[in-house]
mmCIF file of C-alpha atoms in Angstrom:
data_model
loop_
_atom_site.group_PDB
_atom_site.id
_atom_site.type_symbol
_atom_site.label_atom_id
_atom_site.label_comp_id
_atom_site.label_asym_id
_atom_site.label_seq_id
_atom_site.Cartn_x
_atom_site.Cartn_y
_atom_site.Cartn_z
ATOM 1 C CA UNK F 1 69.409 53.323 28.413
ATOM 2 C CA UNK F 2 68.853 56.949 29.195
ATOM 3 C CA UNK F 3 66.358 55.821 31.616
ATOM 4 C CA UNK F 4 69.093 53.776 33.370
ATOM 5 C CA UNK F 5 71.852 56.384 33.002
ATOM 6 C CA UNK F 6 69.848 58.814 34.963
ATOM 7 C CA UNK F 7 69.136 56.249 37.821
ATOM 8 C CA UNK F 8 72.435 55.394 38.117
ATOM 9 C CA UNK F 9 73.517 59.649 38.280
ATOM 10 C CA UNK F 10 71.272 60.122 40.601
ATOM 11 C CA UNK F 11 72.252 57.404 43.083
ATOM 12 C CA UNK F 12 75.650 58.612 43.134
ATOM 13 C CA UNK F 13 75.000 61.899 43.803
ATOM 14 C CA UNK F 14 73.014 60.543 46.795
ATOM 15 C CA UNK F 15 76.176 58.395 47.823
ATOM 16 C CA UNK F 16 78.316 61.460 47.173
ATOM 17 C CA UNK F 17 76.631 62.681 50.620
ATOM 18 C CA UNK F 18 76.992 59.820 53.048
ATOM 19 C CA UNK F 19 80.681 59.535 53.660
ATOM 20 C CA UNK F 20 81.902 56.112 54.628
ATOM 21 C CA UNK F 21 81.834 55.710 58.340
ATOM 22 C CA UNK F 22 85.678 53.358 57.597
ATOM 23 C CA UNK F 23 88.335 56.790 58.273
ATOM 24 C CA UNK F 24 92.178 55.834 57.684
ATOM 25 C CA UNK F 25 94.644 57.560 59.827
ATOM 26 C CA UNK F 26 98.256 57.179 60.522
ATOM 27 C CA UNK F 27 98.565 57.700 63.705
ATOM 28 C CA UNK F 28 94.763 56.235 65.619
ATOM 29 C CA UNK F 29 94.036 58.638 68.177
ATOM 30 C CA UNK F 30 93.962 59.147 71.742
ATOM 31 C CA UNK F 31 90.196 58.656 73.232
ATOM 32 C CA UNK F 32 88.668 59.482 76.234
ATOM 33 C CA UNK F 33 84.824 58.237 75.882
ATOM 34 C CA UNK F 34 83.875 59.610 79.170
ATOM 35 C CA UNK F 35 84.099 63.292 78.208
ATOM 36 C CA UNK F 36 83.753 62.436 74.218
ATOM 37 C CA UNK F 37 87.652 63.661 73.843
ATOM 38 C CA UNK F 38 89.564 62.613 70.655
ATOM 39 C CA UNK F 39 92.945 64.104 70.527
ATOM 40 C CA UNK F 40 94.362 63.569 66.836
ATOM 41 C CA UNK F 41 98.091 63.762 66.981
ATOM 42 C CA UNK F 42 98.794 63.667 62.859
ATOM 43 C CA UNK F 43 100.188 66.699 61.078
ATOM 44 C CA UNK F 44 98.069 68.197 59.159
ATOM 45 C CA UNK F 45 98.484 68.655 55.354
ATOM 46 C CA UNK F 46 99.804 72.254 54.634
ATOM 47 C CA UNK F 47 98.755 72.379 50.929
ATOM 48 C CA UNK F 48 95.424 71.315 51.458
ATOM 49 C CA UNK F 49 95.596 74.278 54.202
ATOM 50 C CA UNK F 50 96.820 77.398 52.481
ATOM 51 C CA UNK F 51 94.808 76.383 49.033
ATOM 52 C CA UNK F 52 91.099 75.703 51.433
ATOM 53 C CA UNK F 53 90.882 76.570 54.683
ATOM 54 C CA UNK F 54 87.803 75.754 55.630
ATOM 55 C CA UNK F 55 86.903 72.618 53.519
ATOM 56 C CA UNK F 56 89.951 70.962 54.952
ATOM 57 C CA UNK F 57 88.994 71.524 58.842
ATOM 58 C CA UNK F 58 85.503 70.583 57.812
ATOM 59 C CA UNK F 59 86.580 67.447 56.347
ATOM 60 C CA UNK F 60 89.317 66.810 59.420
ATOM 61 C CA UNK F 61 86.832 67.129 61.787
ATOM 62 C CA UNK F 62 84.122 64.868 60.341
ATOM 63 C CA UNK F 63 86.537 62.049 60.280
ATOM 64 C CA UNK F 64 87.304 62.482 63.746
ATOM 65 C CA UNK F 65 83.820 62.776 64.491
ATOM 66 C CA UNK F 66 83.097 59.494 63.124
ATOM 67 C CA UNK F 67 85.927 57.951 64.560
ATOM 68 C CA UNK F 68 84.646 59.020 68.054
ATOM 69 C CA UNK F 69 81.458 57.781 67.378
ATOM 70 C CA UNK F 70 82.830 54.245 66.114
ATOM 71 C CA UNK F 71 84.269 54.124 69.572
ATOM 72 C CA UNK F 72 80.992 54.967 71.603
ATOM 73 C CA UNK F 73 78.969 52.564 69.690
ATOM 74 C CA UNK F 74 81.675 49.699 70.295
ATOM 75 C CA UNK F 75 80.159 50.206 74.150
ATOM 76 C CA UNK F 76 77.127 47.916 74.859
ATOM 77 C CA UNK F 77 73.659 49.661 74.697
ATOM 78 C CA UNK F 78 70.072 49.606 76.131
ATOM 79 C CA UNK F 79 66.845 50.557 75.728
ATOM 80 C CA UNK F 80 65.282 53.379 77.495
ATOM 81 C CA UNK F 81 61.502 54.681 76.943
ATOM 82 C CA UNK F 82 61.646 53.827 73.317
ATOM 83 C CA UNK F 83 65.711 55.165 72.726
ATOM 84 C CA UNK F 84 68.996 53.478 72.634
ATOM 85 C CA UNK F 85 71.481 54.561 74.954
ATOM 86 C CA UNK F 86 75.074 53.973 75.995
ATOM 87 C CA UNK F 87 76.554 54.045 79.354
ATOM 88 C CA UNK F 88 79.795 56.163 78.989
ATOM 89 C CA UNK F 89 82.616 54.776 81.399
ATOM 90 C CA UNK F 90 84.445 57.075 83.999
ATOM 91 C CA UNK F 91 86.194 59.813 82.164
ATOM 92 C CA UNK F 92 90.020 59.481 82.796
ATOM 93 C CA UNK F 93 90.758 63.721 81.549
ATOM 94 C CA UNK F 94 90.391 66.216 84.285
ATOM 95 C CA UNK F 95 88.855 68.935 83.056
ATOM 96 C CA UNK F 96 89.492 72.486 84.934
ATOM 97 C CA UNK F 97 86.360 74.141 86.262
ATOM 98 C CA UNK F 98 85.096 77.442 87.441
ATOM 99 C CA UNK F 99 82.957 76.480 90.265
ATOM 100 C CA UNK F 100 82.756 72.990 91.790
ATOM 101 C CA UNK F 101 80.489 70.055 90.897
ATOM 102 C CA UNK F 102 77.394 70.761 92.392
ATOM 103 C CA UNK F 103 76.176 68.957 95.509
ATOM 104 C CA UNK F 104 72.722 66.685 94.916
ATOM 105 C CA UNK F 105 69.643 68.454 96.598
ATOM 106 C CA UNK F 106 69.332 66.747 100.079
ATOM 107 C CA UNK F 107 66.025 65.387 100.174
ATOM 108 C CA UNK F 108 63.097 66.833 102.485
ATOM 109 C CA UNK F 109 61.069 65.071 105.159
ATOM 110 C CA UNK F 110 58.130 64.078 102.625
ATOM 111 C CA UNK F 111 60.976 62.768 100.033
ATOM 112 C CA UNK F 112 62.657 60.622 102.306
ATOM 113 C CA UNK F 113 59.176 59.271 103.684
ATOM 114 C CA UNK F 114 58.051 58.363 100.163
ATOM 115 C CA UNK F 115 62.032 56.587 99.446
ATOM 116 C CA UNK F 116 61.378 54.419 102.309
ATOM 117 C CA UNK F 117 57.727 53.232 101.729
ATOM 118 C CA UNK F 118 58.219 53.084 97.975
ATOM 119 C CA UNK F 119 55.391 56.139 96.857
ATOM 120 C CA UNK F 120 56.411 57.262 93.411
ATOM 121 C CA UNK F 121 55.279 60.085 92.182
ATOM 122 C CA UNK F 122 53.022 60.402 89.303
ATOM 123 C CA UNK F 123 52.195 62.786 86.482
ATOM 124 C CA UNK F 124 48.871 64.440 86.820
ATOM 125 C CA UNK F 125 46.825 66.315 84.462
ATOM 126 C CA UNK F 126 46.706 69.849 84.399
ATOM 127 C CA UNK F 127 42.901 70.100 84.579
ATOM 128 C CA UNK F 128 40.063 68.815 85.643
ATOM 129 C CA UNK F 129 36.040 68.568 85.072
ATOM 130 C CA UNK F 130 34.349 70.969 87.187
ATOM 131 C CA UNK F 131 30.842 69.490 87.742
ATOM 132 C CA UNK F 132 29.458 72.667 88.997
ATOM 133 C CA UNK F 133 31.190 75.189 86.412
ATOM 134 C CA UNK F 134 30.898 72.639 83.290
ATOM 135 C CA UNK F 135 34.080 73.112 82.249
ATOM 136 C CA UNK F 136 37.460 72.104 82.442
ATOM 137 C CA UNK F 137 39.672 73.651 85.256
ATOM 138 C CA UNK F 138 43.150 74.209 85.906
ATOM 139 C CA UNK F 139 44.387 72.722 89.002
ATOM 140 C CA UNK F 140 46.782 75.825 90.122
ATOM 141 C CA UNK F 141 47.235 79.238 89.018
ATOM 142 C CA UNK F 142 45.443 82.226 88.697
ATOM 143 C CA UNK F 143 42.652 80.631 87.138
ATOM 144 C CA UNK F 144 42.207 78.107 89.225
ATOM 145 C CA UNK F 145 41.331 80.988 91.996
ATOM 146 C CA UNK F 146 39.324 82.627 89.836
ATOM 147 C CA UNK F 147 37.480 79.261 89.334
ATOM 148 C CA UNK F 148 36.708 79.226 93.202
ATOM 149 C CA UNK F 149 35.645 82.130 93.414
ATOM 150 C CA UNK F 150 32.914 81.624 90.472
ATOM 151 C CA UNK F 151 32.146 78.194 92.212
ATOM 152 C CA UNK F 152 31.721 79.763 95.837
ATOM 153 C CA UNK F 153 30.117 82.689 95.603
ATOM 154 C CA UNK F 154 27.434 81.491 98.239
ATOM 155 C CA UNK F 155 29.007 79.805 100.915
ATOM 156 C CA UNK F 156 26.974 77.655 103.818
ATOM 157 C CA UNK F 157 27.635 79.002 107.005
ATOM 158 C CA UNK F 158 27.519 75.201 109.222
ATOM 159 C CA UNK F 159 25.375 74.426 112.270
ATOM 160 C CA UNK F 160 27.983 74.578 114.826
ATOM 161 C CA UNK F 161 29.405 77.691 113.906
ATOM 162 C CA UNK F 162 28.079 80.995 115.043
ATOM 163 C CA UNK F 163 25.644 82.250 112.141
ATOM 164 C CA UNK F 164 27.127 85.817 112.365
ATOM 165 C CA UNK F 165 30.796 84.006 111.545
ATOM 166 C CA UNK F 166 32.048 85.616 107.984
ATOM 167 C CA UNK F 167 32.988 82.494 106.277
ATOM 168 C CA UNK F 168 35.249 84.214 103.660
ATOM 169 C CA UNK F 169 37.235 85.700 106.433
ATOM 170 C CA UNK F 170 37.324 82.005 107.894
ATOM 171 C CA UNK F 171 38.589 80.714 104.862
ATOM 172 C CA UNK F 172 41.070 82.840 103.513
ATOM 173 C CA UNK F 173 42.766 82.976 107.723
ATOM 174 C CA UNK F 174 42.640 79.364 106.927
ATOM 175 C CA UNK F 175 44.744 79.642 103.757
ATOM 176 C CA UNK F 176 46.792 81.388 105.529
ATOM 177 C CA UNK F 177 47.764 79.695 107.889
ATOM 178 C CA UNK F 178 48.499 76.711 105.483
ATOM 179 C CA UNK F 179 50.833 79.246 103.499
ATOM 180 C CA UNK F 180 52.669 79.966 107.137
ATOM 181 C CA UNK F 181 52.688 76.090 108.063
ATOM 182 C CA UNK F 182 54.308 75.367 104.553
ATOM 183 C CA UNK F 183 56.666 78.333 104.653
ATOM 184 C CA UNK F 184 58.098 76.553 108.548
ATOM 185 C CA UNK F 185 57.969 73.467 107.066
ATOM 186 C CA UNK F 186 60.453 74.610 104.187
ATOM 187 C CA UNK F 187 62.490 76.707 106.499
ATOM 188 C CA UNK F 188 62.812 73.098 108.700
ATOM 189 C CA UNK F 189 64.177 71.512 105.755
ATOM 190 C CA UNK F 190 66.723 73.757 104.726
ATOM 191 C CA UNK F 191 68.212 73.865 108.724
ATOM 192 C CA UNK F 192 68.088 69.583 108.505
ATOM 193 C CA UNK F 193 70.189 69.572 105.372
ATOM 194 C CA UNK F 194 72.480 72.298 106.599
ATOM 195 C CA UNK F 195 72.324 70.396 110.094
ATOM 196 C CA UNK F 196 71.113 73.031 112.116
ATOM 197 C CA UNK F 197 69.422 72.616 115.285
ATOM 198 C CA UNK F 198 66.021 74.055 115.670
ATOM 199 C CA UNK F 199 64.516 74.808 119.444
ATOM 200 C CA UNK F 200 61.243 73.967 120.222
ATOM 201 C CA UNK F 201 58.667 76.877 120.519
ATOM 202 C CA UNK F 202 58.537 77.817 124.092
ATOM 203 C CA UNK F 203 61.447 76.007 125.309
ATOM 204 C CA UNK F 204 65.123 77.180 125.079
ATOM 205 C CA UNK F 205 65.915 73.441 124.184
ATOM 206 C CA UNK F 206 69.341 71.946 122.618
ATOM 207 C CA UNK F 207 68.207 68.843 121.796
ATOM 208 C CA UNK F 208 65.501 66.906 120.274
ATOM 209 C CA UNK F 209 63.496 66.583 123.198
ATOM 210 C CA UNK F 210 63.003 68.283 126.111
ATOM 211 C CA UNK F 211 64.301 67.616 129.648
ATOM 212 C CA UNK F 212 62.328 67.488 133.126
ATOM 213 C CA UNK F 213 64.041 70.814 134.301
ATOM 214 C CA UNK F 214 62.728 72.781 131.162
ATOM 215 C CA UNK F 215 59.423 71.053 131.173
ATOM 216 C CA UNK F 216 59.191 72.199 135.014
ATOM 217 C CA UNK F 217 60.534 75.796 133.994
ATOM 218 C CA UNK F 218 58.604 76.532 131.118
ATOM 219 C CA UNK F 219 55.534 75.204 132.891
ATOM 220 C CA UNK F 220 56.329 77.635 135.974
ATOM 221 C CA UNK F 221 56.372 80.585 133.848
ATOM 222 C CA UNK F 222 53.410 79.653 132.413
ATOM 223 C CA UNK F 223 51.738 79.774 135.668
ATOM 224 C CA UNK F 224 53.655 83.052 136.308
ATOM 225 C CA UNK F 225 51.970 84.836 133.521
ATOM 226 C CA UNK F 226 48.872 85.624 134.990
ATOM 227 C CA UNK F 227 47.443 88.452 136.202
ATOM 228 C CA UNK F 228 48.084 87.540 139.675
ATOM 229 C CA UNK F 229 51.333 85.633 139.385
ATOM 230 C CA UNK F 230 49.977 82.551 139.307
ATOM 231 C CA UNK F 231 48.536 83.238 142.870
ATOM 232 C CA UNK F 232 45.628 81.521 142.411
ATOM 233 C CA UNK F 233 46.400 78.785 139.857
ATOM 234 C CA UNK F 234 45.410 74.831 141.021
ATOM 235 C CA UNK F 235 48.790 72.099 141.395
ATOM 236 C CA UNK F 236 49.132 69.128 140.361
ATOM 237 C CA UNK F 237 49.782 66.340 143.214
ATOM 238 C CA UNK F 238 53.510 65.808 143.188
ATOM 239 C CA UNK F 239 53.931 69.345 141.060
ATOM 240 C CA UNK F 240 57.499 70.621 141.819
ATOM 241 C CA UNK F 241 58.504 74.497 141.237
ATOM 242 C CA UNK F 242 61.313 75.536 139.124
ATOM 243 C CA UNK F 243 64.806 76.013 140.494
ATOM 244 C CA UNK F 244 68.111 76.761 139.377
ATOM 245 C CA UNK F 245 69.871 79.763 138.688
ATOM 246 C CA UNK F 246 68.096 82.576 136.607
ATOM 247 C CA UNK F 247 64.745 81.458 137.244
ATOM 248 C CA UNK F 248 63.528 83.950 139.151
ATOM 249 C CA UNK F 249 65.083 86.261 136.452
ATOM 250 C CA UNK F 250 61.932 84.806 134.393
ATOM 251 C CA UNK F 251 59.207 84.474 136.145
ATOM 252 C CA UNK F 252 57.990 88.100 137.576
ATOM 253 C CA UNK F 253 58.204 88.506 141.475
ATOM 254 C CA UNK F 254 60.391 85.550 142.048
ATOM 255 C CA UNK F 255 62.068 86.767 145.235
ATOM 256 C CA UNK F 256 65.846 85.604 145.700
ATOM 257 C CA UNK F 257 66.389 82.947 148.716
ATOM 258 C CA UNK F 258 67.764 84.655 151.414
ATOM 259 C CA UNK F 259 70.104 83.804 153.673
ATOM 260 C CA UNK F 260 69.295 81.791 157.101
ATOM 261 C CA UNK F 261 70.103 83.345 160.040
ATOM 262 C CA UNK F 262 73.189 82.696 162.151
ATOM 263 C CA UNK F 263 73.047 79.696 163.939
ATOM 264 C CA UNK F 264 75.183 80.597 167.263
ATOM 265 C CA UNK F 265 76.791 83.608 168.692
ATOM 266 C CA UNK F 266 80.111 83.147 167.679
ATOM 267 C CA UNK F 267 79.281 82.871 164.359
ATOM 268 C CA UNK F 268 77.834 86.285 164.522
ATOM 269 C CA UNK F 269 81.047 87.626 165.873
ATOM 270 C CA UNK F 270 82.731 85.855 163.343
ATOM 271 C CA UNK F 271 81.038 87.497 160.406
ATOM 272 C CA UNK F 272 80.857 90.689 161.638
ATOM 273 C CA UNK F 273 84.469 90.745 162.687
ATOM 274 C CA UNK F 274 85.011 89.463 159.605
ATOM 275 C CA UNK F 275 82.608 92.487 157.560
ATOM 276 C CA UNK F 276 84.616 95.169 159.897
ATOM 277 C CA UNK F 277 88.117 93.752 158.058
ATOM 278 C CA UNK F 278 86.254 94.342 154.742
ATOM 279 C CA UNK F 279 85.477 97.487 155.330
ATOM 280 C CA UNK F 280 88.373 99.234 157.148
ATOM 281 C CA UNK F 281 90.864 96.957 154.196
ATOM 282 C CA UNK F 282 89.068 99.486 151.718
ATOM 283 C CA UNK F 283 91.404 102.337 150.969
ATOM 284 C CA UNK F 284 89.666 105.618 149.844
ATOM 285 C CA UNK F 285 91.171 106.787 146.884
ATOM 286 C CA UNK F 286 92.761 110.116 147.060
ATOM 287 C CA UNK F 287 93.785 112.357 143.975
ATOM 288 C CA UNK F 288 96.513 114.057 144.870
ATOM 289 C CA UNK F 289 96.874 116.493 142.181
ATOM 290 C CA UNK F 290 93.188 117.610 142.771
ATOM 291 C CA UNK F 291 94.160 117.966 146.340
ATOM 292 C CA UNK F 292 97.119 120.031 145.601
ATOM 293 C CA UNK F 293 94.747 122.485 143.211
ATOM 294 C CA UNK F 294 92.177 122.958 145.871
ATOM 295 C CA UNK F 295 94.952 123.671 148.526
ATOM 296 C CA UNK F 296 96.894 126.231 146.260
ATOM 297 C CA UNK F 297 93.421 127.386 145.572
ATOM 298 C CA UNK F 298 92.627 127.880 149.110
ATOM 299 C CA UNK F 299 95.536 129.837 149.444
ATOM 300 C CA UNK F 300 94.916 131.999 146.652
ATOM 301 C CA UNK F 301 91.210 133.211 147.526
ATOM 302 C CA UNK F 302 92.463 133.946 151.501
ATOM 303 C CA UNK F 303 95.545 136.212 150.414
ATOM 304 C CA UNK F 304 93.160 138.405 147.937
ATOM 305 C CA UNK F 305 90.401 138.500 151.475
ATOM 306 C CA UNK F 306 93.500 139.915 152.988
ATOM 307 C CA UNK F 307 94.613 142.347 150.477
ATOM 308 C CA UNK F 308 91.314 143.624 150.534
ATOM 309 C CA UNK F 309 90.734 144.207 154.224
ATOM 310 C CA UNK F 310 91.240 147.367 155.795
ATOM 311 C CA UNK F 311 94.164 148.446 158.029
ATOM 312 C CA UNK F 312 93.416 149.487 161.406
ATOM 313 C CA UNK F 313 94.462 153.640 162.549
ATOM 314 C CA UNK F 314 96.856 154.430 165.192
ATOM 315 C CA UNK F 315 95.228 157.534 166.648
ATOM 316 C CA UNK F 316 92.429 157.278 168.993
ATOM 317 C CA UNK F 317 88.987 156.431 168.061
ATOM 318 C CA UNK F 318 85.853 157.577 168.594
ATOM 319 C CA UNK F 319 84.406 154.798 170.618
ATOM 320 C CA UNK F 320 84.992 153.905 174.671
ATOM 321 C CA UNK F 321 88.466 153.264 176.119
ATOM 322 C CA UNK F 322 91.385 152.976 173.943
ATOM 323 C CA UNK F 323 89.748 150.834 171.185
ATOM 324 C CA UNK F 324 90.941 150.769 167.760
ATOM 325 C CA UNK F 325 88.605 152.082 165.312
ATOM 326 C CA UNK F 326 88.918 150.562 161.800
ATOM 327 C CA UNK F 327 87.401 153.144 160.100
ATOM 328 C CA UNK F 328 90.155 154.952 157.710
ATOM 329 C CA UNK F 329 89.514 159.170 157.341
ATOM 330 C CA UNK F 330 89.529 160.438 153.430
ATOM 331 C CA UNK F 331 92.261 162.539 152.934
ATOM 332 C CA UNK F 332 92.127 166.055 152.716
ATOM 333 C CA UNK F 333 92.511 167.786 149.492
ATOM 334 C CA UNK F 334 94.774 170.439 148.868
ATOM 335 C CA UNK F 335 93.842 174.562 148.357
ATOM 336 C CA UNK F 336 94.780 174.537 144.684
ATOM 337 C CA UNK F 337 98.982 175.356 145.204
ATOM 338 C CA UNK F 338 101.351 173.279 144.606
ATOM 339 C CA UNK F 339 105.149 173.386 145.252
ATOM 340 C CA UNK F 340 107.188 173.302 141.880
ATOM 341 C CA UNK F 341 110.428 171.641 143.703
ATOM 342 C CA UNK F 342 108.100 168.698 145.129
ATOM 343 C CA UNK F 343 106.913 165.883 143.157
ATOM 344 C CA UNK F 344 102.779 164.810 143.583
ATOM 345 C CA UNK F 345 102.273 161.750 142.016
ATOM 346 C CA UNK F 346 98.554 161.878 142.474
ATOM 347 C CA UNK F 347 96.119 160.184 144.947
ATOM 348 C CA UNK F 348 96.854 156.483 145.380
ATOM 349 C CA UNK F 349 94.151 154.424 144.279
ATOM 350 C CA UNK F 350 93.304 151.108 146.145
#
């Protein structure tokens, strides 16, 4: 019997820890299986609260736990890669977010390519058997380029290529120019999904393709290019030049047409009649305050001329006739007396 008793303890101590998944509620709650929301609207019980805090939210939350999970499972399932799933329906809570929902990744050339013709894309290992080196290789990284160069240290220089040709040179321009290619090709993508046009090289084109005038302009400054301006370079048979405004601005020494002469007399009268009026119309533009300046100016330097010319004597001069002589005499200084009564203010200065 003590055999049994101790079976029978120790399969209720096991059942003691798997709750019954059957939780009684008087109010059911509110669900909302597309965001897993259960909103329990029953008051809680205040002794259980102030005697243990944390057992009783432990326990209320496991039983609305398993109530939320009664409801998901209720939802049809399927199999997936060895795991049942359910297919939650459209949540019916709006939830407030920082940012919004993020867009889905617009696809690139190569993506949409495969969509169409049905390639899927499969998982390949991450190394390979290197005949050569006799061991396993990764197929990118670092040591996969350490791999190559092990594997090529001697490299075969090919019959049609010049034998002087430095093939590592060759081959790592080669790379890249693969790494360039790829780098446009991403920089493509990115303007098709933000739906950004993308001119040709060489052609200032809007479109897609390009028309005949930009065909016959970019192949005209082509031509232009040369050392001689295209002096000397062969036509087609029905070859047309480039016209149209501002394409002599790109091809160098593209002279502007001129104008054709003037057919009859009259119409030379008439345009240089008519050039006359345009020029005698014209106005010149006078400053008067600057004119006004210069004038007092003017005025200013011939009064201080005058000031500073001599006055002509009365008495006679020394030359012929009865001709004025400019020349003014010193005056004569005095024998050292002077009157008290009179006043000398000194010699004038000029």
């Amino acid at each position: 019997m003590d055999i049994v008793n101790e079976i029978l303890e120790r399969e209720q101590k096991k059942a003691e820890k798997y709750k019954p998944i059957t939780v009684e509620k008087h109010l059911e709650l509110e669900f909302d299986i597309g965001t897993l929301l259960a909103c329990d609207t029953n008051d809680l019980d205040t002794k259980l609260l102030n005697s243990d805090k944390d057992v009783y939210l432990q326990s209320l939350t496991r039983d609305n736990t398993q109530l939320l999970l009664n409801k998901v499972w209720e939802l049809p399932t399927e199999r997936i890669e060895e795991a049942i799933v359910v297919r939650l329906p459209q949540p019916t809570t709006v939830l407030p977010r920082a940012k919004p929902v993020p867009k889905p990744k617009p696809l690139t050339k190569w993506q949409e390519f495969a969509k169409t013709k049905g390639i899927t894309k499969k998982k390949k290992d991450k190394l390979q058997w290197d005949e050569q080196l006799q061991k396993w290789v990764p197929l990118f990284g670092f040591k996969k380029s350490a791999a190559e160069k092990e594997k090529n240290w001697l490299i075969e220089v090919p019959q049609n290529v010049d034998p002087m040709t430095d093939m590592y040179e060759k081959k790592a321009s080669e790379k890249s120019e693969k790494v360039a290619k790829n780098e446009l090709q991403r920089l493509k993508n990115i303007a098709r999904a933000k739906k950004v046009k993308i001119p040709r090289v060489g052609l200032p084109v809007t479109s897609d393709k390009a028309s005949a005038t930009q065909l016959a302009t970019a192949t005209t400054v082509a031509k232009a290019s040369t050392a001689s301006l295209g002096k000397f370079q062969n036509k087609l048979p029905k070859e047309k030049e480039a016209r149209g405004k501002g394409v002599h601005e790109l091809i160098p020494g593209k002279e502007r047409k001129r104008k054709a002469p003037v057919p009859t007399p009259a119409a030379e009268k008439e345009s240089n009649l008519s050039l006359i009026d345009t020029i005698l119309n014209k106005r010149p533009k006078i400053d008067m305050e600057k004119a006004v300046t210069k004038h007092i100016n003017n005025e200013q330097v011939q009064r201080s001329e005058e000031k500073k010319s001599i006055k002509p004597s009365k008495g006679k001069g020394k030359g012929k006739g009865n001709a004025t002589n400019f020349t003014a005499k010193k005056p004569k200084a005095g024998k050292g007396k002077r009157a008290p009564s009179k006043k000398n203010n000194g010699r004038k200065r000029r």
